[in-house]
Coordinates of C-alpha atoms (C1' of nucleotides) in Angstrom, one line a residue:
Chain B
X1 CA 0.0 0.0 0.0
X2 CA 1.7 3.3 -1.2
X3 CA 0.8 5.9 1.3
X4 CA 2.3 9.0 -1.1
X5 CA 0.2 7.9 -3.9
X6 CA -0.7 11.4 -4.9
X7 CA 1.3 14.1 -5.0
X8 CA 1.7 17.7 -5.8
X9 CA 3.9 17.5 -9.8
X10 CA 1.9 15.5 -12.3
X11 CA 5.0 14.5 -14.2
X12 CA 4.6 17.3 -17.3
X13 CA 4.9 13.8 -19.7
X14 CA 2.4 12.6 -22.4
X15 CA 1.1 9.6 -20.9
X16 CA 3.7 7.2 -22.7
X17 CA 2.8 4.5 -20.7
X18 CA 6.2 2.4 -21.9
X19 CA 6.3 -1.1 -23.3
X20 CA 3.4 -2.4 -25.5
X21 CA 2.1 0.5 -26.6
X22 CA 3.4 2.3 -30.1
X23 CA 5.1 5.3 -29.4
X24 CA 5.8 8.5 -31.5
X25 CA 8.0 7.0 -34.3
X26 CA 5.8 3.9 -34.5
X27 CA 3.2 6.1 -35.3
X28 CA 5.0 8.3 -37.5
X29 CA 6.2 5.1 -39.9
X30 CA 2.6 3.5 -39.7
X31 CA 1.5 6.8 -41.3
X32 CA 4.4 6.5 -44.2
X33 CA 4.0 3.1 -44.7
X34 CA 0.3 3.7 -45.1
X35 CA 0.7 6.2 -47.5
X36 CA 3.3 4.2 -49.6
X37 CA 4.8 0.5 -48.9
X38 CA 8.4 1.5 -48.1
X39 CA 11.7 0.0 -47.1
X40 CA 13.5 0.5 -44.0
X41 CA 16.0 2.2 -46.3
X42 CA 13.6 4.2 -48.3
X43 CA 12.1 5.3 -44.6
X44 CA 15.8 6.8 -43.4
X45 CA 16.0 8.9 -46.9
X46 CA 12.3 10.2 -46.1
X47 CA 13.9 11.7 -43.1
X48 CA 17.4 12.5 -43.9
X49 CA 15.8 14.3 -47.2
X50 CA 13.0 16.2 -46.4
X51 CA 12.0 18.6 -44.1
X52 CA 10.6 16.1 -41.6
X53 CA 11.3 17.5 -38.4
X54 CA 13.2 16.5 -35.4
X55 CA 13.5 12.2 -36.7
X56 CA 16.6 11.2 -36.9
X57 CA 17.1 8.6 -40.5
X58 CA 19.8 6.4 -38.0
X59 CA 19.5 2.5 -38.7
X60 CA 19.7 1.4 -34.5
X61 CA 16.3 3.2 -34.1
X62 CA 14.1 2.8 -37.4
X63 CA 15.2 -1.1 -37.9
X64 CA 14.5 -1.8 -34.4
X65 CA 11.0 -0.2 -34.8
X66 CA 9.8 -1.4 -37.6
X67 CA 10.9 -5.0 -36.7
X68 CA 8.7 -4.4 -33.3
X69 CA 5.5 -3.3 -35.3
X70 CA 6.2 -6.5 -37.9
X71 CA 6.3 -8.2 -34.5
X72 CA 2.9 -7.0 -33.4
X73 CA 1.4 -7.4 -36.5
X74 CA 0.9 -4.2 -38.0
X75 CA 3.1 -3.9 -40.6
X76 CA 3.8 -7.1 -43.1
X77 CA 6.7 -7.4 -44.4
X78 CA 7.7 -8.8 -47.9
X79 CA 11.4 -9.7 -49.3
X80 CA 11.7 -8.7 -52.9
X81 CA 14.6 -10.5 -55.0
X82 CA 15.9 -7.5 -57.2
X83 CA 18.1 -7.9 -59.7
X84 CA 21.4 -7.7 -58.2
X85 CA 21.2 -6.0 -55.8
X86 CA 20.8 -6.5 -51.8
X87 CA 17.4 -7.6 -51.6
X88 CA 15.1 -5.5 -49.7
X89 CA 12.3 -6.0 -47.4
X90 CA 9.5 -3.9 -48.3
X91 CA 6.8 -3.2 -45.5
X92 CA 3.0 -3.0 -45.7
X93 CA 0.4 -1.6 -43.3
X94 CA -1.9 -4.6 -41.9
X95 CA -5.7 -4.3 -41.2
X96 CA -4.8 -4.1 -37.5
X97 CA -2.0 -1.4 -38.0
X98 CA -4.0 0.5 -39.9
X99 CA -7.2 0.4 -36.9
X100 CA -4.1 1.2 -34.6
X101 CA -3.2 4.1 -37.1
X102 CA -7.0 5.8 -37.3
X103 CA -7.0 5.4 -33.5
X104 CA -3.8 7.4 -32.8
X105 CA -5.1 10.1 -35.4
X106 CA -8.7 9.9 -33.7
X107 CA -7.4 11.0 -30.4
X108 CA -8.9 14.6 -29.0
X109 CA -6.4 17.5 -29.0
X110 CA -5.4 18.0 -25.4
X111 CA -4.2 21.5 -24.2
X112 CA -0.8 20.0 -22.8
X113 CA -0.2 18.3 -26.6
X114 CA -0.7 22.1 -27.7
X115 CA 1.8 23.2 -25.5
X116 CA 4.7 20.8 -25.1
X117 CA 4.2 18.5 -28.2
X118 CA 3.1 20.4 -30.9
X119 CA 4.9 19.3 -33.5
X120 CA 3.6 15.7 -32.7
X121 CA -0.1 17.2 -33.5
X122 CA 1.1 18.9 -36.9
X123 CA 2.1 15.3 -37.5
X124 CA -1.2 14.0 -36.7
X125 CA -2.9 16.4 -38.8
X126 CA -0.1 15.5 -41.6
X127 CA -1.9 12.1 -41.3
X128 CA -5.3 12.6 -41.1
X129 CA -6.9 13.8 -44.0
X130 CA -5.6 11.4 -46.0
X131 CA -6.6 8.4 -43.5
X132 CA -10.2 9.6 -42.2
X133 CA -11.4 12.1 -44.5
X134 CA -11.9 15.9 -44.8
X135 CA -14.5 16.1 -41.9
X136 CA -12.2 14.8 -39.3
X137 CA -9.0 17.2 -40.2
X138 CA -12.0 20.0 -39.4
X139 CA -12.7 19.0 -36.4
X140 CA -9.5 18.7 -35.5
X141 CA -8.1 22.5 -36.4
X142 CA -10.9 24.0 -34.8
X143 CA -9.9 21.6 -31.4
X144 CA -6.5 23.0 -32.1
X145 CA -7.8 26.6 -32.6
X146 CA -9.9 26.8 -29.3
X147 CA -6.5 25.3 -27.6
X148 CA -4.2 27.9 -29.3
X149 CA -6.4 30.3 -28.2
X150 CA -6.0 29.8 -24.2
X151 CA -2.8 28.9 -24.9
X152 CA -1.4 32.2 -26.3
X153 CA -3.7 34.6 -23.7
X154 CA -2.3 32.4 -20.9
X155 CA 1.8 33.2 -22.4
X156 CA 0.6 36.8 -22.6
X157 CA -0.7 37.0 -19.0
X158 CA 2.1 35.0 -17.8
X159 CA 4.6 37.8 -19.8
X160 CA 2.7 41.1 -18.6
X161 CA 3.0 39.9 -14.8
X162 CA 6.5 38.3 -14.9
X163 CA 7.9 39.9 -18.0
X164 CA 9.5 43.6 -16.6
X165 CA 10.9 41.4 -13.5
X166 CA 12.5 39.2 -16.3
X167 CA 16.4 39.7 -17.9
X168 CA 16.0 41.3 -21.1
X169 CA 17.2 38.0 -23.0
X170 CA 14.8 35.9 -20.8
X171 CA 11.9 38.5 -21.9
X172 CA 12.7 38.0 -25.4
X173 CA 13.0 34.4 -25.7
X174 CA 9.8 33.4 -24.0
X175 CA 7.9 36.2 -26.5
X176 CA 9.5 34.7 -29.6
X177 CA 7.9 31.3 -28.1
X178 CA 4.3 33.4 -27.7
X179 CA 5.0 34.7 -31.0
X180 CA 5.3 31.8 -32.0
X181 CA 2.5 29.9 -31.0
X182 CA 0.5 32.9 -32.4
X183 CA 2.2 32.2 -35.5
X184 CA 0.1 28.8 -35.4
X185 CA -3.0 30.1 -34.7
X186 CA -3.4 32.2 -37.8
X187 CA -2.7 29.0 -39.4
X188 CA -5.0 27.1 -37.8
X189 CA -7.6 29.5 -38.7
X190 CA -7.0 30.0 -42.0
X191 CA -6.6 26.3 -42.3
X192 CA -9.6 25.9 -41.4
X193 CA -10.8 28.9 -43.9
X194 CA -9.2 26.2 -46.7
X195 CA -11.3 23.6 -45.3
X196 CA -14.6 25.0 -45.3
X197 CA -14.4 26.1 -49.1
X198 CA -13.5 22.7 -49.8
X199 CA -16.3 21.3 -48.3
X200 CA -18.5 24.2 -50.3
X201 CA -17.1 22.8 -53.4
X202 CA -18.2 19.9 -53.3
X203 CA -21.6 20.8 -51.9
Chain W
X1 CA 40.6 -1.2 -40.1
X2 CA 36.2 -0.5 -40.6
X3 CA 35.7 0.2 -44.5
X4 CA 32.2 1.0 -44.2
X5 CA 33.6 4.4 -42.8
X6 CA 31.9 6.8 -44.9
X7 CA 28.1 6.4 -45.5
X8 CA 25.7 7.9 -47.7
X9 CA 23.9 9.2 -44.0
X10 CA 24.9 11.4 -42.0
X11 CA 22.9 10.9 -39.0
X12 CA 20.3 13.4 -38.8
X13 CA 21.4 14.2 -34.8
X14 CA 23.3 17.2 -32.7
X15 CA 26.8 15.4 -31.4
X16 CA 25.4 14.6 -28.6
X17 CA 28.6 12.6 -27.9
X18 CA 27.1 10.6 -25.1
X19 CA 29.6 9.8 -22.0
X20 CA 31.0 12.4 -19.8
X21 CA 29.5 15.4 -21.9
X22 CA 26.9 17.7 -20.3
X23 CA 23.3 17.4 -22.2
X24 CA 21.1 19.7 -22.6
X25 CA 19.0 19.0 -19.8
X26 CA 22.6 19.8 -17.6
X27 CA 23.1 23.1 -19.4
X28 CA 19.9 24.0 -18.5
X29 CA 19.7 23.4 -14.8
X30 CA 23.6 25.4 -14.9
X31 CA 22.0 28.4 -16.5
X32 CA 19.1 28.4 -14.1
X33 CA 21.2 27.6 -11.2
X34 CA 23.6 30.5 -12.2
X35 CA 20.9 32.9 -12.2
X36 CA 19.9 31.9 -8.4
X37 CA 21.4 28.9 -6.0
X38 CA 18.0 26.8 -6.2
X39 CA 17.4 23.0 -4.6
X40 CA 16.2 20.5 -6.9
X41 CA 12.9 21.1 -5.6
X42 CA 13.2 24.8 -6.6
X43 CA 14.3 23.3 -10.5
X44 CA 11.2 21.3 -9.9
X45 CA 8.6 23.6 -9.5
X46 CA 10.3 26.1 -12.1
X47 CA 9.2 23.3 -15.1
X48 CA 6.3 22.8 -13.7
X49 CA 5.3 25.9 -13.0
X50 CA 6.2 28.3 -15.7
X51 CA 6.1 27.9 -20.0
X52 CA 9.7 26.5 -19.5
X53 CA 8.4 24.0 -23.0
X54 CA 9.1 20.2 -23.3
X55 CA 11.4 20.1 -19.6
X56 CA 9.8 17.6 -17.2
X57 CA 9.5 18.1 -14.0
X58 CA 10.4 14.3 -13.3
X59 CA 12.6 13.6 -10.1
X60 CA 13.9 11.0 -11.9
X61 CA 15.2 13.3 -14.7
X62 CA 16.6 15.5 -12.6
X63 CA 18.2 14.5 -9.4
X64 CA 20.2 12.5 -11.2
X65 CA 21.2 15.1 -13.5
X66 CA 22.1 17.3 -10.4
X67 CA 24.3 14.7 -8.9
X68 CA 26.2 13.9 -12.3
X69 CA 26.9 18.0 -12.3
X70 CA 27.7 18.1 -8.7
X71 CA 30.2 15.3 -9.4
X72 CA 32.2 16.9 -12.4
X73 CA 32.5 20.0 -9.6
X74 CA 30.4 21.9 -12.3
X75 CA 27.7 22.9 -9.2
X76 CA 28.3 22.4 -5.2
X77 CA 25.5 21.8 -3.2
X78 CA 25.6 22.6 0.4
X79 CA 22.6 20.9 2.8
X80 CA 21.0 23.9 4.5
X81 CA 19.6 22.3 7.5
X82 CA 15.9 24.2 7.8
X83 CA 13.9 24.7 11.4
X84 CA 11.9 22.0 11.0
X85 CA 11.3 21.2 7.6
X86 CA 13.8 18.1 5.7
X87 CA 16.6 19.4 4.6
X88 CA 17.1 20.8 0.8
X89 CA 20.6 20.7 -0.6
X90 CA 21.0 24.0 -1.9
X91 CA 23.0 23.9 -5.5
X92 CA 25.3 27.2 -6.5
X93 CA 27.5 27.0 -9.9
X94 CA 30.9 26.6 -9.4
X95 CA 33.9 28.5 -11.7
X96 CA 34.1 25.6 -13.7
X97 CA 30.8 25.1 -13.6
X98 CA 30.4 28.5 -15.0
X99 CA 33.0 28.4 -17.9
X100 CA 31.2 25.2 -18.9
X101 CA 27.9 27.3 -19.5
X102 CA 29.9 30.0 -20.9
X103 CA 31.8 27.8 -23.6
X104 CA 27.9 26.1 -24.3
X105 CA 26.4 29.6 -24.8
X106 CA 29.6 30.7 -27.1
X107 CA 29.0 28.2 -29.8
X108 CA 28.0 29.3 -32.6
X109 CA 24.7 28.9 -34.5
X110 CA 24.7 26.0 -36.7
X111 CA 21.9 26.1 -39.9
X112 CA 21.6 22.5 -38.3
X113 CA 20.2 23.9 -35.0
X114 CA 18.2 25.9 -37.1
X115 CA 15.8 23.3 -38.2
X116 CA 16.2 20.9 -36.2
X117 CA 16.4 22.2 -32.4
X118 CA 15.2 25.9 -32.6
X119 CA 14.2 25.7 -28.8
X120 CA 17.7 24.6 -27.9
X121 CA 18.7 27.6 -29.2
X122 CA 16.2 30.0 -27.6
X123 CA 17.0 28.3 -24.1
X124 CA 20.8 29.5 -25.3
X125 CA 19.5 33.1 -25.9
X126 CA 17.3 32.8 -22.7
X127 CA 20.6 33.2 -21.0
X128 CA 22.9 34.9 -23.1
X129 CA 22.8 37.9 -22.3
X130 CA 22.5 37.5 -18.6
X131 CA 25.8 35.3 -18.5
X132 CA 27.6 36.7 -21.6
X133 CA 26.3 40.3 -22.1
X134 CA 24.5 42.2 -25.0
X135 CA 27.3 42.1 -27.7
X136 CA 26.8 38.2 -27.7
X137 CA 23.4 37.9 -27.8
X138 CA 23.7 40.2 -30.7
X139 CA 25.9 38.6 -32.4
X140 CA 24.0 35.6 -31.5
X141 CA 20.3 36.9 -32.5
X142 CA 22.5 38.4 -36.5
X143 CA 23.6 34.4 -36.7
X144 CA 19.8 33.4 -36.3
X145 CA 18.5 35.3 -38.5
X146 CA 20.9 34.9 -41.2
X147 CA 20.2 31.0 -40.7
X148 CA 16.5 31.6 -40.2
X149 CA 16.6 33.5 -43.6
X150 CA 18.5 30.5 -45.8
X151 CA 16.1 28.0 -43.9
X152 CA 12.8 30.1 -44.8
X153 CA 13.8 30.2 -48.1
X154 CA 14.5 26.4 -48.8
X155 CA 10.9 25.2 -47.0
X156 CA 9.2 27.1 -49.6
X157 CA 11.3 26.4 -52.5
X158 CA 10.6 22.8 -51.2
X159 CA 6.7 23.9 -50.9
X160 CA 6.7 25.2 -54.6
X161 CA 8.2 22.1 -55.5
X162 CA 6.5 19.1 -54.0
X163 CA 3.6 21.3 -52.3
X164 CA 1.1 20.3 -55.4
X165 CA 2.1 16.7 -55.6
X166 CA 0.9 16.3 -51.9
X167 CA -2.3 15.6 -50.0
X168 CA -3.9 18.7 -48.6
X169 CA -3.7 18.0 -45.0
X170 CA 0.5 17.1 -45.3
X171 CA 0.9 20.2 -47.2
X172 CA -0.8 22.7 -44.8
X173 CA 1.0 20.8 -42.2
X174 CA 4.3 21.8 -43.7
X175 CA 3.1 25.3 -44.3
X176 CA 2.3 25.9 -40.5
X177 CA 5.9 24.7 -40.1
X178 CA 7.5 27.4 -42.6
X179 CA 4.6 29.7 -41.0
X180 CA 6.5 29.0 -37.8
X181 CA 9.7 29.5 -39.0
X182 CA 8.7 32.9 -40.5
X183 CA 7.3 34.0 -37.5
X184 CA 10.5 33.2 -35.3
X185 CA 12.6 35.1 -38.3
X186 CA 10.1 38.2 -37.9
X187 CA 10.9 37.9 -33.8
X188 CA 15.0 37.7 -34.7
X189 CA 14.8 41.3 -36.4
X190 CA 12.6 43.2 -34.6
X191 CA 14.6 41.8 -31.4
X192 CA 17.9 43.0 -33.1
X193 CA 16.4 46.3 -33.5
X194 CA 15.8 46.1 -29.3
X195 CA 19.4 45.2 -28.3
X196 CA 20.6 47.9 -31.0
X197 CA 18.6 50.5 -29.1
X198 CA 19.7 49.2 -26.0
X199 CA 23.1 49.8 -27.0
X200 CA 22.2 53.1 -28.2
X201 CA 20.7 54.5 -25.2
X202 CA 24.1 53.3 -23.4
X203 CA 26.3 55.3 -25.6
Chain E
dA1 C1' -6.5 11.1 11.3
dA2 C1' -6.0 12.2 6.6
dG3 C1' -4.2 14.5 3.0
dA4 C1' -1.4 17.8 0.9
dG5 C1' 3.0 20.0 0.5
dC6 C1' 8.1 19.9 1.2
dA7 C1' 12.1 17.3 -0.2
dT8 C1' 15.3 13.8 -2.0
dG9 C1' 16.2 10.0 -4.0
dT10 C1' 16.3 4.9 -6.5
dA11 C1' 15.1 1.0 -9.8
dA12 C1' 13.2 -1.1 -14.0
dG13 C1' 12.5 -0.7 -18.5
dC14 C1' 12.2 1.4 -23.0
dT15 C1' 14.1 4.4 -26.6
dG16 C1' 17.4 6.5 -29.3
dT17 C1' 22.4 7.5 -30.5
dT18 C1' 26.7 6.1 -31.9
dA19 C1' 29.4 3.0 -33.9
dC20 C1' 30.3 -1.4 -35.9
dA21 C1' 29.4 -5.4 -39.2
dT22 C1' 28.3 -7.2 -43.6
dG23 C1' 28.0 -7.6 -48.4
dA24 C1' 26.5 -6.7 -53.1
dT25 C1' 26.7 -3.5 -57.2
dT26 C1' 27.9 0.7 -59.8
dA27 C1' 30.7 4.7 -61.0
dT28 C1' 35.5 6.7 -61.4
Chain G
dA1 C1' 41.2 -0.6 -57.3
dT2 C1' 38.7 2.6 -54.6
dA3 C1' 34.9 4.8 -53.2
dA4 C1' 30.1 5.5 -53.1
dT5 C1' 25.4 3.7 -53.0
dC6 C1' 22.1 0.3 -51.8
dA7 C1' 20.5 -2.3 -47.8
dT8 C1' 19.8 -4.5 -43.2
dG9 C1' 20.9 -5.1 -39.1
dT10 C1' 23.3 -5.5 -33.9
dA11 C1' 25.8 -4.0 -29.5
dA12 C1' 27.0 -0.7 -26.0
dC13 C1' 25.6 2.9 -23.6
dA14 C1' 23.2 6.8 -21.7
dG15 C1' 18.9 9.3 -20.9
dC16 C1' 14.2 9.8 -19.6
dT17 C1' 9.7 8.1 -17.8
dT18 C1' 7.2 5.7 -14.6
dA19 C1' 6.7 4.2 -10.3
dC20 C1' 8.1 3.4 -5.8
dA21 C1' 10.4 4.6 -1.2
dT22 C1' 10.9 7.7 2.7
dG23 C1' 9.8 11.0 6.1
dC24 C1' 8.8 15.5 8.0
dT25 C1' 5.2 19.4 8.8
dC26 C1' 1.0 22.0 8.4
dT27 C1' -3.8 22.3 7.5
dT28 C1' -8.5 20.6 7.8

DNA sequence: AAGAGCATGTAAGCTGTTACATGATTAT
DNA sequence: ATAATCATGTAACAGCTTACATGCTCTT
């Protein structure tokens, strides 16, 4: 029987909840490989040759992956004999990896993903059009609007009560962070702008 | 004698150069600590307390990370025995400590840490000045924007390229990104602008 | 008495980084 | 021949997250 079973910090973590479960760059090849049956090795030139963020295109993390997704049955993979050369072991979404896939996308938009893990959501939303449709990218910006929202007053009331008590460096690099984020809400909105006048077309 | 010695990928990571080197979660509690002798419970309640980004507040992150800088002599903590209350071991910087930080915040801006760890460097500026003075975080902000410029410029060269080729959702996704990017390039000039008026005023 | 806050830590387990291993083909 | 590219992996190691352990004080 713990007797300090709650305490004050709520470790500031995504729930990660370690060992099973698929974490971020599980998620992140699902999505590829769902879009386009890939090789390990055409995976690591995705990220070493496009703008794809913070993922690193190193063998000891994307071989180990995929080869735990194969494990759990969500990816399938296929040797192909090529001519030649090395032969390669191409990798297809299963039924269940794709179910995994639409549930990780269908998740709500949390505040704390808004403010520590954005980059994570612009992922999501890199996904989800293409998996579930038009409708649920909507809903989604306008989750990640509302969030934005209370996200940038709360920066700006945080800056206008500690800000002048702040080092002038200190001052400046939490505002390019505000700016930032406001930076994304325009977006957002006028994502959502795009949206709508899709929808309108086709209605 | 390895001849697989050069490969096509260069791994997509910061030289982190694992072992005795101080990571960024070390710089960062040496900066914070050189602004004010704080306990790890002070350190603590600073993540969780303030828009301080993606920093856990974990005990597990960061006792540990306190005891490995105590032991290189970079910090020295000194129990301060309290009516009453347990003790907290009260961490100040040490010199070495100090030109540790110093050398970190001297580096200069790599195009690299432009795209790939943008909050790393605002965490650097966060304390530049304080610990270096306004020259350097001038020189530091001119470096940013210089990178931030070539870095704008290739997301939407890559945008004009590929942009029509991709699904709607992946493209706007990108575009928030180079959105963001803009928005942080806007922040590096007008802040330029603020340390060169400092510097007037002083003259 | 119970619970929350103060305060410091440890242990297990997973992930990612670095570096190494292997080996075939194609261009110089 | 030599180097680069294609291609898949493993091993060592360090870091972080989660969860647990401990124990004091102050408020309700």
């Amino acid at each position: 029987m713990p007797h300090g079973a709650c305490q004050t910090f709520r470790y500031n973590t995504l729930r990660t909840m370690q060992g099973r479960e698929i974490n971020l760059l599980g998620y992140l090849l699902l999505g590829l490989i769902q879009q386009k049956a890939a090789s390990g090795y055409d995976l690591r030139k995705i990220f070493s040759g496009t703008p794809m963020g913070r993922f690193s295109d190193s063998p000891g993390a994307i071989y180990p992956a995929l080869a735990k997704l194969e494990g759990a049955g969500l990816l399938a993979g296929r040797v192909e004999a090529r001519r030649g050369l090395r032969q390669r072991k191409v990798l297809r979404i299963t039924r269940t990896g794709l179910s995994e896939l639409k549930a990780w996308l269908k998740r709500p938009v949390e505040l704390d993903d808004v403010v520590r893990k954005l980059d994570v959501l612009m992922l999501r939303f890199a996904f989800l059009g293409n998996v579930l449709g038009d409708d649920a990218a909507r809903r989604f910006l306008r989750q990640l609007e509302a969030h934005l929202k209370t996200h940038v007053a709360s920066l700006k009331e945080f800056l206008e009560g500690h800000g002048p008590a702040m080092p002038v460096s200190g001052r400046l690099a939490l505002e390019s962070g505000a700016m930032g984020y406001e930076a994304q809400l325009r977006w957002a909105s006028r994502a959502v702008v795009a949206y709508e006048r899709l929808k309108e077309k086709v209605t």
